[in-house]
Short mmCIF file of C-alpha atoms and ligand atoms in Angstrom, two decimals:
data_model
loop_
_atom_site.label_atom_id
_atom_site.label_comp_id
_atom_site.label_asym_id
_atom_site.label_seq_id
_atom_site.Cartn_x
_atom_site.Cartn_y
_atom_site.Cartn_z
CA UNK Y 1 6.62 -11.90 -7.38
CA UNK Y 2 4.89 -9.41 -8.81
CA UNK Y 3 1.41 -8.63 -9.15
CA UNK Y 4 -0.14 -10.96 -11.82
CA UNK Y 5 -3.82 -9.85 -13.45
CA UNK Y 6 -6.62 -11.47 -12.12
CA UNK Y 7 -9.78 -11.78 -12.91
CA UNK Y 8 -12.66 -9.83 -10.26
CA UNK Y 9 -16.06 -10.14 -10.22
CA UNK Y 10 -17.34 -6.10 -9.26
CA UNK Y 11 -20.83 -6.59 -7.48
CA UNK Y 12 -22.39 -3.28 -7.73
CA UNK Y 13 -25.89 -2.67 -5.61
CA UNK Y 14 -28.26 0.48 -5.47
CA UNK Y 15 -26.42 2.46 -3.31
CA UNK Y 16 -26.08 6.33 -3.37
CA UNK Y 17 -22.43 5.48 -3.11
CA UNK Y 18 -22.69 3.62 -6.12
CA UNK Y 19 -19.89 6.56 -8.08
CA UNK Y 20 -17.04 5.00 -5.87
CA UNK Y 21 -17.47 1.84 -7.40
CA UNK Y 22 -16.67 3.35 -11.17
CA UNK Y 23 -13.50 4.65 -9.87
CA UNK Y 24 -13.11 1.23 -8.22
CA UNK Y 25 -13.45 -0.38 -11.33
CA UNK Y 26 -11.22 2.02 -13.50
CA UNK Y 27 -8.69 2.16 -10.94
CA UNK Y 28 -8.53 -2.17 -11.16
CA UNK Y 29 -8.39 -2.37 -15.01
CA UNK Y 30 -5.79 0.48 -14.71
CA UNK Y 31 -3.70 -2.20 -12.54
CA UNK Y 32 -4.24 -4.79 -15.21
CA UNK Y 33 -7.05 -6.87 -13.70
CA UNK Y 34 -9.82 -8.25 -15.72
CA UNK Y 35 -13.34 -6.78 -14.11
CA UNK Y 36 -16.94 -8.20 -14.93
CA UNK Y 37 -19.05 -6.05 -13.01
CA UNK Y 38 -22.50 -7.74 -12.08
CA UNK Y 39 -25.48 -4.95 -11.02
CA UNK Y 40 -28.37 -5.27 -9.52
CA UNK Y 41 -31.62 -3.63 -11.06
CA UNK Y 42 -31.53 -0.91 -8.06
CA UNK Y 43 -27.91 -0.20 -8.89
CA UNK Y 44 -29.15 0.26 -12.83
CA UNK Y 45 -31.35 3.09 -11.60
CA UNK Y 46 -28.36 4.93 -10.00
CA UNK Y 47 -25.68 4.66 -12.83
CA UNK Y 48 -25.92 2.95 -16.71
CA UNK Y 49 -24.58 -0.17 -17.24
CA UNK Y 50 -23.06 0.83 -20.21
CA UNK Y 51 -20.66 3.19 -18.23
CA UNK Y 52 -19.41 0.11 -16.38
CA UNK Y 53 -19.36 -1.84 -19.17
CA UNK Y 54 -16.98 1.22 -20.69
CA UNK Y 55 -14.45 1.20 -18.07
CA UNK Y 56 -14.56 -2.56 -17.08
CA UNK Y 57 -14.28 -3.45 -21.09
CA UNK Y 58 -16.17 -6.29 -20.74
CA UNK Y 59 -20.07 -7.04 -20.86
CA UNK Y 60 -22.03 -6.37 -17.69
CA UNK Y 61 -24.26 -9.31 -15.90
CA UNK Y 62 -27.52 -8.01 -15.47
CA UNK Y 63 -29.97 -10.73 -15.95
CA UNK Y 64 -29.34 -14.58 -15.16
CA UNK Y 65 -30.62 -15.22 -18.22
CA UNK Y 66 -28.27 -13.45 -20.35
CA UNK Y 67 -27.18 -15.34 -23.14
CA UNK Y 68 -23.30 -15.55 -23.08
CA UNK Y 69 -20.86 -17.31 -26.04
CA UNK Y 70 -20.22 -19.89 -24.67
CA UNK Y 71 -22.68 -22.57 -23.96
CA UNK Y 72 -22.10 -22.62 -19.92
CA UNK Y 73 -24.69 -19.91 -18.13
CA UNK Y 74 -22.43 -16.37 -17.73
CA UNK Y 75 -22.97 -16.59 -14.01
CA UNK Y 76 -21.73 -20.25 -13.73
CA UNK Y 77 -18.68 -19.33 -16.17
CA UNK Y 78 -17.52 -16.18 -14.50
CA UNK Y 79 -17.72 -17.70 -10.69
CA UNK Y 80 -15.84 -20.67 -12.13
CA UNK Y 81 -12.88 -18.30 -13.00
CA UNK Y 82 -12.95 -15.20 -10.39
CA UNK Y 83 -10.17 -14.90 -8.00
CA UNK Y 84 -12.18 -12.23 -6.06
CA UNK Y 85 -15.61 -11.49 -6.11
CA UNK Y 86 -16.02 -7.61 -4.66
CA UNK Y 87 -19.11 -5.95 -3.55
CA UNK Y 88 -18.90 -2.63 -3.82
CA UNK Y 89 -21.34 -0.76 -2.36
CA UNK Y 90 -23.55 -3.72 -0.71
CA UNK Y 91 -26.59 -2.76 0.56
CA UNK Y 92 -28.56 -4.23 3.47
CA UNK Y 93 -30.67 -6.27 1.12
CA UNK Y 94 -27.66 -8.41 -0.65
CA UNK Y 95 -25.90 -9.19 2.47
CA UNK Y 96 -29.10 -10.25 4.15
CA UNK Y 97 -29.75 -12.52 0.78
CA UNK Y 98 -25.79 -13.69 0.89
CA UNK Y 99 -26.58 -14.68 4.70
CA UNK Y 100 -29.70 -16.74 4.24
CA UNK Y 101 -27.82 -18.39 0.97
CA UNK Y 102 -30.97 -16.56 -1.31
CA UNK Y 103 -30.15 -16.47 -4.82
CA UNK Y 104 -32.76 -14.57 -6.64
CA UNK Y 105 -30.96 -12.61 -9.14
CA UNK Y 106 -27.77 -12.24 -10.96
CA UNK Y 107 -25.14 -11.21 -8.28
CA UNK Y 108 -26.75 -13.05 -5.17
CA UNK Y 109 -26.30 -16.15 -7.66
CA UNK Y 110 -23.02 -15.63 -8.25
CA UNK Y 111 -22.44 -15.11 -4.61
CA UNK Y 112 -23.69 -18.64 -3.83
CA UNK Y 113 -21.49 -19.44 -7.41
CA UNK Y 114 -18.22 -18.49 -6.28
CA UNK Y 115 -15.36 -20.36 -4.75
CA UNK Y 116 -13.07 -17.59 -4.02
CA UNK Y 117 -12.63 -14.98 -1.66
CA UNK Y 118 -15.44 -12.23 -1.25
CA UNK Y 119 -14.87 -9.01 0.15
CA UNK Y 120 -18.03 -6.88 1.14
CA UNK Y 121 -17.63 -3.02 1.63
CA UNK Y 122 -20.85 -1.71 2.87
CA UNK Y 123 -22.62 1.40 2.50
CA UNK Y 124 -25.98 2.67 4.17
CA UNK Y 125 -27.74 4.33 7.16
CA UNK Y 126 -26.38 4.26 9.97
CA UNK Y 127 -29.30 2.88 11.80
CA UNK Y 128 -29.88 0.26 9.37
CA UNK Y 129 -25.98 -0.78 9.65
CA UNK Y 130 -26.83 -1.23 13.53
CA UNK Y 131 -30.03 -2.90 12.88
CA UNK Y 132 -30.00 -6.47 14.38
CA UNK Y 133 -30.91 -8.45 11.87
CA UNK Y 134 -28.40 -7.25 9.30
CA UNK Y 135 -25.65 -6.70 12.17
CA UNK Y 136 -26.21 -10.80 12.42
CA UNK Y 137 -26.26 -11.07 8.87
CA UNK Y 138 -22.80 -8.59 8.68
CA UNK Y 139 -21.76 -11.26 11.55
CA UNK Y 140 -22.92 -14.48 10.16
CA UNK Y 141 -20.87 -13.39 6.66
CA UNK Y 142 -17.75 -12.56 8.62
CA UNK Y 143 -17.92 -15.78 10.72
CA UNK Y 144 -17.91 -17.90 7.31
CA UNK Y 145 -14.71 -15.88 6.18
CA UNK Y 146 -15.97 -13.14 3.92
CA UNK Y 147 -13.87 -9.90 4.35
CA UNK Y 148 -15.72 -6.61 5.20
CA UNK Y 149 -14.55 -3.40 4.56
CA UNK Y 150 -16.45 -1.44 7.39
CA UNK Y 151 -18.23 2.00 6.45
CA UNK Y 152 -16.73 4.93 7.73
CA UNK Y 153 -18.44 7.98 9.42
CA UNK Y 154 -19.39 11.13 7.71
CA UNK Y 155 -22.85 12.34 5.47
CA UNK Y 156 -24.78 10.13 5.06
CA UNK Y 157 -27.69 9.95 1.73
CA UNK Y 158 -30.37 10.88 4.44
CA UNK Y 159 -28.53 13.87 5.12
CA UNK Y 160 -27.59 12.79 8.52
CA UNK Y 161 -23.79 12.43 9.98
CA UNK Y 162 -23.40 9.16 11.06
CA UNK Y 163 -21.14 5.64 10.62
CA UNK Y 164 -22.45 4.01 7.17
CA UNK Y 165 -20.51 5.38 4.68
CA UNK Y 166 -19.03 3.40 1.86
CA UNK Y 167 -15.38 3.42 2.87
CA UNK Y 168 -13.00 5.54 0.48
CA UNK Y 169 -11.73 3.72 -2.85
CA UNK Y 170 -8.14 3.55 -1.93
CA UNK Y 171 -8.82 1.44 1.09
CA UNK Y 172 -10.92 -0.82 -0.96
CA UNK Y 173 -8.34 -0.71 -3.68
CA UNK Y 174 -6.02 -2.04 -0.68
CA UNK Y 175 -8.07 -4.51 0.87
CA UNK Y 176 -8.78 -5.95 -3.06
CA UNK Y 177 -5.25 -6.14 -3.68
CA UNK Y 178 -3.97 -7.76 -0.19
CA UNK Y 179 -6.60 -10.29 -1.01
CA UNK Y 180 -5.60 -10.89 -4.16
CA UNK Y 181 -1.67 -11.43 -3.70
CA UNK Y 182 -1.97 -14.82 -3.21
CA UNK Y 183 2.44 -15.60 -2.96
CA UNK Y 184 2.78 -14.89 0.59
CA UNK Y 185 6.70 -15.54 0.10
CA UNK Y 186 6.99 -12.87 2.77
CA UNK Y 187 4.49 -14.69 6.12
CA UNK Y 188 5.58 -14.69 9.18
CA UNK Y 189 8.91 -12.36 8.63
CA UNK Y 190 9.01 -9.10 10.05
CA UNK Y 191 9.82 -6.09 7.67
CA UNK Y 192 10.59 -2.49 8.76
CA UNK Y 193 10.22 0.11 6.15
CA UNK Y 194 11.58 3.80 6.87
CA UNK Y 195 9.67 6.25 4.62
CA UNK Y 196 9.72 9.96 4.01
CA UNK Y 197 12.42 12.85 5.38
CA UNK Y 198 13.77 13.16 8.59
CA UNK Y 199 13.71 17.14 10.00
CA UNK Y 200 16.61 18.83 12.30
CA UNK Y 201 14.82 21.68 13.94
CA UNK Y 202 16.96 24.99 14.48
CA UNK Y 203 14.14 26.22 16.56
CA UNK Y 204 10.66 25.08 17.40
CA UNK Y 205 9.43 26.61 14.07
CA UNK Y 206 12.17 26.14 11.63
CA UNK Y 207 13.80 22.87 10.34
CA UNK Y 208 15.95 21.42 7.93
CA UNK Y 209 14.36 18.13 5.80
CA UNK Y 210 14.49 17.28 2.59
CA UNK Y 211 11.79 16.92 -0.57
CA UNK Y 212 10.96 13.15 -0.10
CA UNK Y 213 7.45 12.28 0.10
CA UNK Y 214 7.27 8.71 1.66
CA UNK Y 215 5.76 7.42 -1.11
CA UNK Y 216 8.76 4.82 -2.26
CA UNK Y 217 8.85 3.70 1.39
CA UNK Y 218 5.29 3.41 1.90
CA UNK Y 219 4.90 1.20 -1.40
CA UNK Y 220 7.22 -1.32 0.28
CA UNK Y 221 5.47 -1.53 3.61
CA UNK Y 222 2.55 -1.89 1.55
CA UNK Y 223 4.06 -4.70 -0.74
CA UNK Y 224 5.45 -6.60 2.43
CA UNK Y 225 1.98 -6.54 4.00
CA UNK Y 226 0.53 -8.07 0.82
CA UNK Y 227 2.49 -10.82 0.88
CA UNK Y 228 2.06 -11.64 4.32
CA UNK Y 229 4.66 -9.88 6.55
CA UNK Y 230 4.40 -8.17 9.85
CA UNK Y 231 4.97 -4.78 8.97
CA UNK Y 232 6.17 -1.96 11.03
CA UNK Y 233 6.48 1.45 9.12
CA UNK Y 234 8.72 4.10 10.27
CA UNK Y 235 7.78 7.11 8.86
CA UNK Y 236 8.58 10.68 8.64
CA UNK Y 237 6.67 13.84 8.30
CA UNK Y 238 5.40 12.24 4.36
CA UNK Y 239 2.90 13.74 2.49
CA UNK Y 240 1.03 10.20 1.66
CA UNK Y 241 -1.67 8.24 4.07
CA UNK Y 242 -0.22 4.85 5.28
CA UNK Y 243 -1.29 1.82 4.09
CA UNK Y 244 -3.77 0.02 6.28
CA UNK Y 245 -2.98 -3.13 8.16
CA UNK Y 246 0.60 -2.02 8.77
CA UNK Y 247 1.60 -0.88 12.34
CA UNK Y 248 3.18 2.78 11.53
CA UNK Y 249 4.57 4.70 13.69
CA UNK Y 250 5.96 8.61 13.10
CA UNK Y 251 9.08 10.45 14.05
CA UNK Y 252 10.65 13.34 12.59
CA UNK Y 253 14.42 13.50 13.69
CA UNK Y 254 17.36 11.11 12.70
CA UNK Y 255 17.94 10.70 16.32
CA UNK Y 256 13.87 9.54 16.36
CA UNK Y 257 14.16 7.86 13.38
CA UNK Y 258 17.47 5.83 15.24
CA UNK Y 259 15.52 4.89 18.23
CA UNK Y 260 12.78 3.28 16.92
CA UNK Y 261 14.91 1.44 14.72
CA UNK Y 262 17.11 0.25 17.36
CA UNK Y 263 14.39 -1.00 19.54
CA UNK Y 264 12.87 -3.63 17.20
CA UNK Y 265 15.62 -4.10 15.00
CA UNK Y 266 16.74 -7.12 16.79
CA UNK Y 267 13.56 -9.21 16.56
CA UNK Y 268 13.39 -7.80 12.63
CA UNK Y 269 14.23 -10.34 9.82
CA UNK Y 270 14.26 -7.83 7.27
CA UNK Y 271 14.83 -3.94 6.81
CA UNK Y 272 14.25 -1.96 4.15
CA UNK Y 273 15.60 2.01 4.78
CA UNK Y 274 13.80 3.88 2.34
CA UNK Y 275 13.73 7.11 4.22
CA UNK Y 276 15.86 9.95 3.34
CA UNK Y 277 17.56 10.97 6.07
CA UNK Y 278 19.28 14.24 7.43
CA UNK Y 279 23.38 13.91 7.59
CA UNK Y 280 23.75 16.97 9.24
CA UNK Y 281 21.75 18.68 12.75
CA UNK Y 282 22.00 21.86 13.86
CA UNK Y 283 24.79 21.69 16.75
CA UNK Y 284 22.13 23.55 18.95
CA UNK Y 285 18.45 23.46 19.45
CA UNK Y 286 17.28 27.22 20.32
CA UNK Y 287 14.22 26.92 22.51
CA UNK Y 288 12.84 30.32 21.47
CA UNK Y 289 12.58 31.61 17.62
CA UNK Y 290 15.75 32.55 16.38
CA UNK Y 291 15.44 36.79 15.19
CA UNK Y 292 17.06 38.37 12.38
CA UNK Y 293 20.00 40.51 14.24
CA UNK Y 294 22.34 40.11 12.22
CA UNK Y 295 23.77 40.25 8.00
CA UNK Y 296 24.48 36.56 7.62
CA UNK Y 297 23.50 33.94 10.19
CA UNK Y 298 25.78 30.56 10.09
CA UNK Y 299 24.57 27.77 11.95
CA UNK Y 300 27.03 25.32 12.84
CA UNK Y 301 25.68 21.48 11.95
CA UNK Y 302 27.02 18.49 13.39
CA UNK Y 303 27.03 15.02 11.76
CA UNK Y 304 24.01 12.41 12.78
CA UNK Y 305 24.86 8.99 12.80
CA UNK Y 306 24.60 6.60 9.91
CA UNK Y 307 21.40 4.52 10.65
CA UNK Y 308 21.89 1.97 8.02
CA UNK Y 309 25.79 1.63 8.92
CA UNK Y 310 24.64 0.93 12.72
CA UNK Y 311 22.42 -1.36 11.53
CA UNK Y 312 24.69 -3.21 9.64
CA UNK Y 313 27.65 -3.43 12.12
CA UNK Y 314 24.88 -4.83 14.66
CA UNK Y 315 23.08 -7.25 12.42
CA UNK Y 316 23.02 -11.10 12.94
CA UNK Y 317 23.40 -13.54 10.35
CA UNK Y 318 19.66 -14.50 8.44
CA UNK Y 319 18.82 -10.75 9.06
CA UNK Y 320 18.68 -8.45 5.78
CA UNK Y 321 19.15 -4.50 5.46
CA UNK Y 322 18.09 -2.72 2.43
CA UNK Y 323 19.41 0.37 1.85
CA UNK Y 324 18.64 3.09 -0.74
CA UNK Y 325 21.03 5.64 -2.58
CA UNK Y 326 19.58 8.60 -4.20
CA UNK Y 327 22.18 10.36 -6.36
CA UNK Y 328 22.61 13.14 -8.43
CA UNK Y 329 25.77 11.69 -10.24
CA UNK Y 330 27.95 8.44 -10.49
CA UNK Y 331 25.07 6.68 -9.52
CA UNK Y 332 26.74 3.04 -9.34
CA UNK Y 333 30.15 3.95 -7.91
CA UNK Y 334 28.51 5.94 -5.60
CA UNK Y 335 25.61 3.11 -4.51
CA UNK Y 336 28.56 0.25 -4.49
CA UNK Y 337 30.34 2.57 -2.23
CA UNK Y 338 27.33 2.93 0.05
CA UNK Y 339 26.60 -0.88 -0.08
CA UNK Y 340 30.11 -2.10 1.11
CA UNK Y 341 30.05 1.05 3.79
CA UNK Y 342 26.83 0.20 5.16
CA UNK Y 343 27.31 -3.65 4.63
CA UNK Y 344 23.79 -3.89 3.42
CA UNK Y 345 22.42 -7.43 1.68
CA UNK Y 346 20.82 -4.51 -1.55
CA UNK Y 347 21.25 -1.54 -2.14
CA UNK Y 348 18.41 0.69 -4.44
CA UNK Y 349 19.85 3.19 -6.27
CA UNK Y 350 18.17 5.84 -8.18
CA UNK Y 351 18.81 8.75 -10.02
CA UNK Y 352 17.21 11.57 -8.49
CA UNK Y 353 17.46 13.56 -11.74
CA UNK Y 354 16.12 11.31 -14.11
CA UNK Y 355 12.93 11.75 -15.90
CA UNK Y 356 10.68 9.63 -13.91
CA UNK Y 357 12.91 9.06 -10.93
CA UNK Y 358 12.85 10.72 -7.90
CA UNK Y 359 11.02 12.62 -5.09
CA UNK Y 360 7.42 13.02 -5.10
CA UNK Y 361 6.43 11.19 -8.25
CA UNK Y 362 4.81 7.74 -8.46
CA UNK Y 363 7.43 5.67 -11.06
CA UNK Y 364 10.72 5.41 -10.55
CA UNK Y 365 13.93 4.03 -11.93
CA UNK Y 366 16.74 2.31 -10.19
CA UNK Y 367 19.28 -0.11 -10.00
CA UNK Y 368 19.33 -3.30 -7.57
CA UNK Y 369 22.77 -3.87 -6.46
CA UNK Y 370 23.82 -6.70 -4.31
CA UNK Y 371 27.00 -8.29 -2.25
CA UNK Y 372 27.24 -10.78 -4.85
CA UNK Y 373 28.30 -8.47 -7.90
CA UNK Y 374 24.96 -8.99 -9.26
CA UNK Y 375 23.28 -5.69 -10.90
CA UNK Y 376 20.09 -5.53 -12.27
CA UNK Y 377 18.62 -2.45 -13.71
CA UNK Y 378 14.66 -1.89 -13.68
CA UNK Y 379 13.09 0.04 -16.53
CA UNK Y 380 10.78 2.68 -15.40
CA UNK Y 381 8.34 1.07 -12.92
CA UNK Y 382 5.47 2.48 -10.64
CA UNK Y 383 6.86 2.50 -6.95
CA UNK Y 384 4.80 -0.27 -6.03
CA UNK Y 385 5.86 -2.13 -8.86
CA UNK Y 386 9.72 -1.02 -7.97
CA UNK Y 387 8.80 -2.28 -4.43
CA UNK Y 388 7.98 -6.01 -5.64
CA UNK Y 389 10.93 -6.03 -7.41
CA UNK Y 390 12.90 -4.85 -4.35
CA UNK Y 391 10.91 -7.90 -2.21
CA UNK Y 392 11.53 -10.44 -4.98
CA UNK Y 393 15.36 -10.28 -4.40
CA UNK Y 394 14.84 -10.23 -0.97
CA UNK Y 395 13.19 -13.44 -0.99
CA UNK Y 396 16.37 -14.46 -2.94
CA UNK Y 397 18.76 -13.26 -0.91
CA UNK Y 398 16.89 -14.90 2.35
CA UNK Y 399 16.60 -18.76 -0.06
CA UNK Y 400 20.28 -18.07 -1.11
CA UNK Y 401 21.33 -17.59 2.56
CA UNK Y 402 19.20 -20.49 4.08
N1 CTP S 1 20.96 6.55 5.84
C1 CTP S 1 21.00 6.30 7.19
N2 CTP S 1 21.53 7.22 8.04
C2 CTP S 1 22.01 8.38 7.59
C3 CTP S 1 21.97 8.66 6.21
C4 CTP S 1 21.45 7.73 5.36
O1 CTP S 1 20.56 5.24 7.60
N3 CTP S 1 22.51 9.27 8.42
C5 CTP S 1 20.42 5.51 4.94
C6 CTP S 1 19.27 5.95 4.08
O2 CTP S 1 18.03 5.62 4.67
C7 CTP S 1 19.50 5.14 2.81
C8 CTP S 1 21.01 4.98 2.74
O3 CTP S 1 21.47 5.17 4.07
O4 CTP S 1 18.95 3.86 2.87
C9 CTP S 1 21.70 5.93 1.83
O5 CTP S 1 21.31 7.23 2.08
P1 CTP S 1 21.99 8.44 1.28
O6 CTP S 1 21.46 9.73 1.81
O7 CTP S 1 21.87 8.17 -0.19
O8 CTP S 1 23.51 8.23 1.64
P2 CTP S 1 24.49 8.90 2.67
O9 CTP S 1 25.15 7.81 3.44
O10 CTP S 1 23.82 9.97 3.43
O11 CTP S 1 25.60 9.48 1.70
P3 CTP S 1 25.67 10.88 0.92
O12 CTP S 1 24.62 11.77 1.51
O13 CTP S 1 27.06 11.34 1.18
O14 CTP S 1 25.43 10.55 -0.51
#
């Protein structure tokens, strides 16, 4: 499945913080959701309502009273149709409200309004975070099932260093979206997604990788999670932060990379080998820094094994492998090849050299090939949306083999 638009509710509260929240906001209508932002009259004196009203492209809720088109109150309307209702940076004063049940103005009315999930990211001083009165509220909020997105440490708006502050967009922007993924077609399988290069040190300073970023592979682990998989992450040396609630763990050689594939691959359902790995090693390691005696060095490489073949000579029937093939030229003849090779239930293959494909950029364009004879070619797709596309077929694969 992938990601249908949904309709959020942004609640935005006077907090110094209050900037992350328009990026939150532009970065959800960028994904295709439908925000109504609700402020409080604190949160007017920090930012304009017209700027949210801007990005979200919709009117904001400031007063109860508002008159809306329709004939059923705005607040009644909107928390009759939310599929999320975000708070984004709450302050100690609407959780303690959303605690005691207090509705006594627009967004702590749609708080009590709402029937779907709520997710809270707070932001203030660290003492008043630790306070015990709102720590009970923070408790009594979590213990009724609304999700928290806990502050992070660093300055604080009193100047201080501390724990309080609002945690960074992209984790919200995570947490939002895991919430919001409502087909868990994926719960209770475990994934594995390798991500990023491998490297084949010569020496301890010098290696040989490749240009891959991670960024393919850590969409997957991050579309798995959202639809409800155990996910273990595998990753190279990437240039991209994992997602959150994914168990990653980093290596940097093939040999590495083999390993920790090996050791859980057994209890794995599904595998998805996104990372690009080295072919070659250096035949030997040098344990000091090679120096530059002579014309022309040559240094002698020696093959590393084929991960993705292992894997499929050793897999059991139910279990899936996913394998990738980035190529340069005869893309399909080249990814068939690979797919039959490494016996592998799908193979992705991409064209490195297309416009829009490739290393380090965040579309991509490939082909899904399977054992079947079926082919389907994506248009040009972000690489989360490529991911979901990837997980969809697995899904069909693991109905069409049950
Ligand atoms: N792969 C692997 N082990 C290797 C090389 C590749 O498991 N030693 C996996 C990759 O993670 C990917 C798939 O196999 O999922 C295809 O990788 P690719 O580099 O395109 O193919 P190779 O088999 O290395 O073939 P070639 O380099 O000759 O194109």
């Amino acid at each position: 499945m992938t990601q249908e638009n949904k309709t959020i509710i942004l609640g935005v509260t006077g907090g110094i913080a209050i900037h992350k929240s328009v990026d939150l906001a532009s970065q959800l209508v960028k994904q295709g959701h439908s925000v109504h932002v609700v402020m409080t009259e604190n949160a007017t004196r920090l930012v304009q309502p017209t700027q949210f009203q801007v990005i979200s492209r919709n009117p904001v809720l400031l007063d109860l009273f508002d008159l809306g088109s329709d004939w059923k109150p705005v607040h009644i309307d909107l928390a009759d149709r939310s599929d999320l209702l975000a708070i984004v940076p709450a302050t100690a004063n609407i959780i303690g409200k959303m605690a005691n049940g207090i509705a006594d103005n627009a967004l702590s009315t749609v708080a009590v309004s709402v029937h779907c999930p709520i997710l809270i990211a707070p932001a203030m001083e660290q003492h008043m975070y630790e306070n015990p009165f709102v720590a009970a509220n923070v408790q009594s909020l979590k213990s009724h099932g609304v999700e928290f997105v806990e502050p992070v440490s660093g300055d604080l708006a009193s100047g201080k260093q501390g724990m309080g502050r609002l945690n960074t967009v992209e984790e919200i922007l995570g947490r939002i979206n895991q919430l919001l993924n409502t087909s868990k077609d994926l719960r209770g399988k475990r994934v594995i997604v390798t991500a990023g290069p491998t490297r084949e040190y010569l020496d301890p300073v010098r290696f040989i990788s490749n240009r891959s970023s991670g960024k393919m592979g850590y969409a997957v682990a991050e579309a798995a999670r959202d639809r409800g998989a155990d996910v273990l992450l595998i990753s190279g040396p990437a240039t991209t932060a994992p997602p959150t609630g994914v168990e990653t763990r980093y290596i940097e050689t093939t040999l590495e990379l083999q390993e920790a594939l090996l050791e859980r691959f057994d209890q794995t359902d599904i595998v998805v080998m996104a990372a690009a790995v080295a072919d070659y090693r250096p035949q030997a390691f040098s344990p000091n820094k090679i120096k530059k005696t002579t014309d022309q060095l040559n240094i002698p490489l020696e093959q590393n094994p084929d991960i993705a073949q292992v894997l499929g000579e050793r897999k059991k029937r139910g279990q899936i492998t996913v394998g990738f093939a980035a190529e340069t030229n005869d893309l399909l003849e080249n990814a068939q090849r690979k797919l039959v090779k490494k016996n592998c239930d799908l193979i992705v293959a991409n064209d490195v050299l297309a416009e829009g494909a490739g290393f380090e950029g965040d579309t991509n364009i490939v082909t899904l090939l399977d054992q079947s004879g079926h082919r389907e070619q994506l248009p040009l797709l972000s690489k989360r949306e490529v991911a979901d596309r990837i997980l969809d077929r697995v899904v069909d694969l693991i109905q069409e083999g049950d």
